[in-house]
mmCIF file of C-alpha atoms and ligand atoms in Angstrom:
data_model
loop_
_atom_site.group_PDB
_atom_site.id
_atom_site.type_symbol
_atom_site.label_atom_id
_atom_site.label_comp_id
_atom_site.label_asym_id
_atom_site.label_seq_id
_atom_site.Cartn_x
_atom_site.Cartn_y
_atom_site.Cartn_z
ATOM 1 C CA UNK A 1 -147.109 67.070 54.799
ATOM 2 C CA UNK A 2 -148.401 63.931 56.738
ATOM 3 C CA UNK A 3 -148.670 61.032 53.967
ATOM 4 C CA UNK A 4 -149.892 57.120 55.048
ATOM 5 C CA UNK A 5 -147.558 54.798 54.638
ATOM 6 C CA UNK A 6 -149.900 53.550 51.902
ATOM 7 C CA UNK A 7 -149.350 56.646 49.998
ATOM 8 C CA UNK A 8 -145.838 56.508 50.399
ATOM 9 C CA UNK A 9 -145.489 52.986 49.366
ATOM 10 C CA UNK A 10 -147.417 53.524 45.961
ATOM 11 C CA UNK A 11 -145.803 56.623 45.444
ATOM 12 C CA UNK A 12 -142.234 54.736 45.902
ATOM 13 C CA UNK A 13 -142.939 51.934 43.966
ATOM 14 C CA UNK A 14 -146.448 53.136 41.484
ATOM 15 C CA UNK A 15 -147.958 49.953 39.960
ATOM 16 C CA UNK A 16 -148.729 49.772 36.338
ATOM 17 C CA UNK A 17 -146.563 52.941 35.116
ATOM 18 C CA UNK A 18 -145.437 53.839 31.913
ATOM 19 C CA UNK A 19 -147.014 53.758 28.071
ATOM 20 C CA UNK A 20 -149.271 50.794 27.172
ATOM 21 C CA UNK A 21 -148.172 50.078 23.504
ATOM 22 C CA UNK A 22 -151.352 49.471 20.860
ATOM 23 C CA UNK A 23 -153.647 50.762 23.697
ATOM 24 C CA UNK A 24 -157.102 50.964 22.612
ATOM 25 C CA UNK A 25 -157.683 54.178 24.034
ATOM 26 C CA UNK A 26 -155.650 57.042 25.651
ATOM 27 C CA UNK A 27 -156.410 59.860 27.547
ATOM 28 C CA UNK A 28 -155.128 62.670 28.910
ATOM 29 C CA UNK A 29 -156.336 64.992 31.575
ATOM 30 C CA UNK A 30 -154.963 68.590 32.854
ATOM 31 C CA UNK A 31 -155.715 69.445 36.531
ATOM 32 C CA UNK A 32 -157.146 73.246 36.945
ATOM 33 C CA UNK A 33 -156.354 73.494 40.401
ATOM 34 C CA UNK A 34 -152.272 73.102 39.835
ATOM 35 C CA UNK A 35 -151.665 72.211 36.071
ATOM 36 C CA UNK A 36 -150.392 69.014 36.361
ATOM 37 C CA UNK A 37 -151.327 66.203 33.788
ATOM 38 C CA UNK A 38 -151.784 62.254 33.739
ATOM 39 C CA UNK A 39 -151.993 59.943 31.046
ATOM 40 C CA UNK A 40 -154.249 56.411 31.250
ATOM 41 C CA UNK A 41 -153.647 53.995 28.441
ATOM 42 C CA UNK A 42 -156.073 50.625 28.549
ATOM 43 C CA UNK A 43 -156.453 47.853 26.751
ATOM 44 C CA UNK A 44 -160.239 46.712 26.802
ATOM 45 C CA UNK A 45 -161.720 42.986 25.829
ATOM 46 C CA UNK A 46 -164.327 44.169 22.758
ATOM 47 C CA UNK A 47 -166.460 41.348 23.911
ATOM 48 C CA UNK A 48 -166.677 41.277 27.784
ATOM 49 C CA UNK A 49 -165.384 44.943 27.984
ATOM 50 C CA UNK A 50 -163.205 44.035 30.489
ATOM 51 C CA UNK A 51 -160.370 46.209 31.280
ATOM 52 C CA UNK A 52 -157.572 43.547 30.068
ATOM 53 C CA UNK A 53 -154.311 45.886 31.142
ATOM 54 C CA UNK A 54 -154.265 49.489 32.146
ATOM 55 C CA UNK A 55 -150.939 51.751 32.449
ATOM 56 C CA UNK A 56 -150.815 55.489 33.171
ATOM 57 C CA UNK A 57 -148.402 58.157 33.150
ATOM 58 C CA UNK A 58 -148.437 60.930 35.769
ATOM 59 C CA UNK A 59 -146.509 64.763 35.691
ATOM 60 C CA UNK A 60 -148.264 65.208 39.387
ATOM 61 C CA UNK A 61 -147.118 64.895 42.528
ATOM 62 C CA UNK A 62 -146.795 62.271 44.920
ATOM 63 C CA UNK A 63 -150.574 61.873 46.019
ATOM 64 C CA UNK A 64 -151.367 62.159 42.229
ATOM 65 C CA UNK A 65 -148.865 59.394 41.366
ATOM 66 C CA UNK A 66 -150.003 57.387 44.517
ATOM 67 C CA UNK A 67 -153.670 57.488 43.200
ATOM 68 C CA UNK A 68 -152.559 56.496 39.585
ATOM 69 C CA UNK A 69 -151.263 53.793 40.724
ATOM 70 C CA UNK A 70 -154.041 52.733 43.540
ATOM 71 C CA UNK A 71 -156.816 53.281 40.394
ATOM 72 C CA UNK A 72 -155.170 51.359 37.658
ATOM 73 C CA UNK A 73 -154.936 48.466 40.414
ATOM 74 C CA UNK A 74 -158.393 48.697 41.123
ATOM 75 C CA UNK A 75 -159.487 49.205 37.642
ATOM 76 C CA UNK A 76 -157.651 46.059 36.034
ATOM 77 C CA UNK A 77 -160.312 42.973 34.993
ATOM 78 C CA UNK A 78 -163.361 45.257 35.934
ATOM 79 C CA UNK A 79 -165.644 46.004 33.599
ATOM 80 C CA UNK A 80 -166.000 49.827 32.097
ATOM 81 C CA UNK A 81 -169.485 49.549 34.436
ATOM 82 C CA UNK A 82 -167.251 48.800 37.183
ATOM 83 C CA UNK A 83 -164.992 50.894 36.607
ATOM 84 C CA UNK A 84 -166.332 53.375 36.456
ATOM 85 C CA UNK A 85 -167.917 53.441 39.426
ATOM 86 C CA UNK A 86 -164.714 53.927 41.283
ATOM 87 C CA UNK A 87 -164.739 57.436 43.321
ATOM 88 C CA UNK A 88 -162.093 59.668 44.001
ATOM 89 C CA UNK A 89 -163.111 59.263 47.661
ATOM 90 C CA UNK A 90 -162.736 54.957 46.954
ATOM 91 C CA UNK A 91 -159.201 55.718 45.503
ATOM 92 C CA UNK A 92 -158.310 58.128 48.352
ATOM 93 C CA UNK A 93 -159.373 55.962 51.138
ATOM 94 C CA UNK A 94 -157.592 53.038 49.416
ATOM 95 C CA UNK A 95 -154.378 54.888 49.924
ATOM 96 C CA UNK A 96 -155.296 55.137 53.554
ATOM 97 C CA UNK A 97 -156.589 59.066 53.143
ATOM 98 C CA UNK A 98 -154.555 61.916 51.437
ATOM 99 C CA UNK A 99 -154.039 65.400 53.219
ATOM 100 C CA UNK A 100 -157.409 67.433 52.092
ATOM 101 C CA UNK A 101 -155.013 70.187 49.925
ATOM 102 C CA UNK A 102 -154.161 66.937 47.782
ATOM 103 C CA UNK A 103 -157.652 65.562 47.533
ATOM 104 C CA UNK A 104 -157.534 67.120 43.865
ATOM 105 C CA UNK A 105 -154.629 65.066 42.739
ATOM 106 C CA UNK A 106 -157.015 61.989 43.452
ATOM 107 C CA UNK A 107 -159.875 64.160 41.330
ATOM 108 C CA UNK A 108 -157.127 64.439 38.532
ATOM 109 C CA UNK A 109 -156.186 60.682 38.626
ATOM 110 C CA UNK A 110 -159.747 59.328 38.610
ATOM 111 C CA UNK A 111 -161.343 62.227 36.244
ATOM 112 C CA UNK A 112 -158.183 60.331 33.535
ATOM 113 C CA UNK A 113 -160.071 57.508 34.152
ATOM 114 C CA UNK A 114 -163.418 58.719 33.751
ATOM 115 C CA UNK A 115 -162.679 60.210 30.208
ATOM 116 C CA UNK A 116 -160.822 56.966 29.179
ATOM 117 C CA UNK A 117 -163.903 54.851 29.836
ATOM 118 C CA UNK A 118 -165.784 57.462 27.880
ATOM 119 C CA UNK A 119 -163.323 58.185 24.650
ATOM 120 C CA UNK A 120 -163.341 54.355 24.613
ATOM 121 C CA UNK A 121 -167.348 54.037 24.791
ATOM 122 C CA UNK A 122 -167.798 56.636 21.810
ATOM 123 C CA UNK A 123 -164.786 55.208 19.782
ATOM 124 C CA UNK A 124 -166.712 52.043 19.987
ATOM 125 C CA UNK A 125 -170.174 53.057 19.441
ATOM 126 C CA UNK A 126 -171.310 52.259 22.802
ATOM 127 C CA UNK A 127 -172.084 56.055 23.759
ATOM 128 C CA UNK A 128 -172.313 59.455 22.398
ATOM 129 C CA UNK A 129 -170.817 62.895 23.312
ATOM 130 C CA UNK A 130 -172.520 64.337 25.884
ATOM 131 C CA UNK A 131 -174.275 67.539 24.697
ATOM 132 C CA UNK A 132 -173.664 70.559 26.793
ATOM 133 C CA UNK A 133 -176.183 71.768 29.581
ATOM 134 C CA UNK A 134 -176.279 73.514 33.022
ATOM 135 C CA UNK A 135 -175.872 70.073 33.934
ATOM 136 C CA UNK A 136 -172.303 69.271 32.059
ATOM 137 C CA UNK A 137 -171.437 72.710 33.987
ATOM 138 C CA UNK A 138 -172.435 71.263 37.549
ATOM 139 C CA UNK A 139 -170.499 67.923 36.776
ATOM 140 C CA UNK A 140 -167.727 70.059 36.621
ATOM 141 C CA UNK A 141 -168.163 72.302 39.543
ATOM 142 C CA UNK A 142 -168.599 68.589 41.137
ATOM 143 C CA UNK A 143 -164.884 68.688 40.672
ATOM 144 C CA UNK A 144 -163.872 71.279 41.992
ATOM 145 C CA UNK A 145 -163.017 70.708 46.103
ATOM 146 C CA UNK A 146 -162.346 73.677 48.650
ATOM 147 C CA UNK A 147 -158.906 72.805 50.200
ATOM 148 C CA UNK A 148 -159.840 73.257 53.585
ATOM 149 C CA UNK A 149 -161.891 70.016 53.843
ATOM 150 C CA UNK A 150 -160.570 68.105 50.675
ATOM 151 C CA UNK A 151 -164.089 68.159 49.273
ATOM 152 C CA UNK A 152 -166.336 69.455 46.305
ATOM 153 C CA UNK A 153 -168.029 72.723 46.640
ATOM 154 C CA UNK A 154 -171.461 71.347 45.206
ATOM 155 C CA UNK A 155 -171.246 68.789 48.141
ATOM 156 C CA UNK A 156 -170.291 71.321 50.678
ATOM 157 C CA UNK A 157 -173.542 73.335 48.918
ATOM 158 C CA UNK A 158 -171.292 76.178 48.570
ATOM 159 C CA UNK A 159 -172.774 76.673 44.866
ATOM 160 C CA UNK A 160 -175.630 78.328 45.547
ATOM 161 C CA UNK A 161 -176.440 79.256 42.062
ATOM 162 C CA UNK A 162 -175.813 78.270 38.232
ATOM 163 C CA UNK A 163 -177.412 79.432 35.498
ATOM 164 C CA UNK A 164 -175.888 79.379 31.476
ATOM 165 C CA UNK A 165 -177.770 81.643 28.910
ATOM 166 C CA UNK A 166 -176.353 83.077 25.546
ATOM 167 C CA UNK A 167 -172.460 81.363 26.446
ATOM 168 C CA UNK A 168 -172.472 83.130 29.779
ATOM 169 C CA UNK A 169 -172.168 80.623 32.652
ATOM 170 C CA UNK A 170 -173.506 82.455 36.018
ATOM 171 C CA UNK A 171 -172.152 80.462 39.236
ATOM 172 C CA UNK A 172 -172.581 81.912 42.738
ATOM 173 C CA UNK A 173 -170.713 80.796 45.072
ATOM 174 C CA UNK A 174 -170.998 81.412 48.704
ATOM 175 C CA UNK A 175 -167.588 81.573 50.667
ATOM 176 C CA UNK A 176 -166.594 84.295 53.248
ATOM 177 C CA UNK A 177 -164.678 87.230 52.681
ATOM 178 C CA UNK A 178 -161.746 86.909 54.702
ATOM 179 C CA UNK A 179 -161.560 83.181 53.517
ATOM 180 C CA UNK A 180 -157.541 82.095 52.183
ATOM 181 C CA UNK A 181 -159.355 79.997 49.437
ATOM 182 C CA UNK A 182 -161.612 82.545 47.934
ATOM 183 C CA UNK A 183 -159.641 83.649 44.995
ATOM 184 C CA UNK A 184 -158.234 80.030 44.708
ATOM 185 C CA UNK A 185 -161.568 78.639 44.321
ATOM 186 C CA UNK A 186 -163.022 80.964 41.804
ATOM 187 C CA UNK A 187 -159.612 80.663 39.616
ATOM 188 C CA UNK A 188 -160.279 76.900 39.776
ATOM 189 C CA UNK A 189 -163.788 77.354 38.826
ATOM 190 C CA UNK A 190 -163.191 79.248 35.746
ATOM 191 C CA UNK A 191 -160.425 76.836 34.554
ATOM 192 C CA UNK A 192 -162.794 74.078 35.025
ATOM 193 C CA UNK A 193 -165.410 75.716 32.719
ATOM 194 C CA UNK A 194 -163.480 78.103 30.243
ATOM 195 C CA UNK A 195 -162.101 74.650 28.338
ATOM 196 C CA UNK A 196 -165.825 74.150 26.897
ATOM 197 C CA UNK A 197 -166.047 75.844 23.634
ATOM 198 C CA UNK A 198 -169.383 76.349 24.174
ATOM 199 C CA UNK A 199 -168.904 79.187 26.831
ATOM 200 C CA UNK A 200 -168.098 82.063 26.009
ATOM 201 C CA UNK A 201 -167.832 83.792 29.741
ATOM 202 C CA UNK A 202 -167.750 82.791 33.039
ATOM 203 C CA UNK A 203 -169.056 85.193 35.365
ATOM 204 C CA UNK A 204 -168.702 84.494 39.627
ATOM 205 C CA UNK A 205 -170.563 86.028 42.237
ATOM 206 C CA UNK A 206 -169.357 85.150 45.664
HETATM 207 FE FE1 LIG B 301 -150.822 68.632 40.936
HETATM 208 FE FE2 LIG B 301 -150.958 66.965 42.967
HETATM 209 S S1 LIG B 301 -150.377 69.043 43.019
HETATM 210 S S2 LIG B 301 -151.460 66.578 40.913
#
């Protein structure tokens, strides 16, 4: 697998590794598409909400640990606004572009993030949990990327459907028959949604 040197270099050497003792808020994130897990600890200035140090722990592979360490660099002194504007596709071209079959490390590394800022936010009163919709169900499809092209089926409009009555999330997708991906795809999907408690069955047409 072609890696930039960029990659290699963060992967060699990741910045800000390891547990942040009294963090304010951990989280930890599971990746559907190849089980791997990362850990982001931050510390976070209650009056600025400024991300005041940032550490993260990765059990993913090398583009995974490369991104962990590219986001917790960019992350560090921003705000929770800022960062949480940072993009998988940010983080990936930071690192110079990762092969598209590791595009969902990056998803994995930045989705820790993501949940951090959020955990933190309702800890502190500053948010609420989301309540579920067909819309928490298209965030996730969001995350999902066909491994051809290294990007997210809803982008590629792939999804052509999605529909969630009585616990029963309906997604068609539209990929070709003879396409290698297919069955990779719709396991991925299903990971992605089964973890919500409120649905009770996925159900793919393709
Ligand atoms: Fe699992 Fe990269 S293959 S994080």
């Amino acid at each position: 697998m072609q890696y930039s040197q960029k990659v290699l270099d963060h992967f060699m050497k990741p910045h800000n590794v390891g547990k942040l003792e009294n963090a304010d808020i951990e989280a930890t994130e599971g990746s559907p598409a190849c089980g791997d897990q990362v850990t982001i600890y931050m510390k976070v200035d209650e009056k600025t909400h400024k991300i005041d140090d940032i550490k993260f722990q990765s059990y993913g592979c090398a583009s995974n640990i490369a991104t962990g360490s590219i986001i917790t660099d960019l992350a560090m002194g921003k705000t929770l606004e800022e960062a949480e504007n940072i993009t998988w596709k940010e983080a990936a071209e930071a690192l110079d572009g990762l092969p598209p079959v590791k595009m969902h490390c990056s998803v994995l590394a930045v989705d820790t993030l993501q949940k951090a800022i959020k955990e933190y936010r309702i800890k502190h009163g500053l948010a609420e949990e989301d309540n579920f919709s067909k819309e928490t169900i298209v965030e996730e499809l969001k995350k999902v990327l066909y491994p051809k092209v290294g990007e997210s089926i809803v982008t590629l409009k792939m999804v052509k459907y999605v529909g969630f009555e009585d616990g029963v999330a309906t997604i068609d997708i539209e990929i070709p028959k003879f396409d290698e991906h297919r069955e990779n795809v719709a396991e991925e999907v299903r990971e992605h949604l089964e973890k919500y408690p409120e649905i009770k069955e996925v159900k793919i047409t393709m």
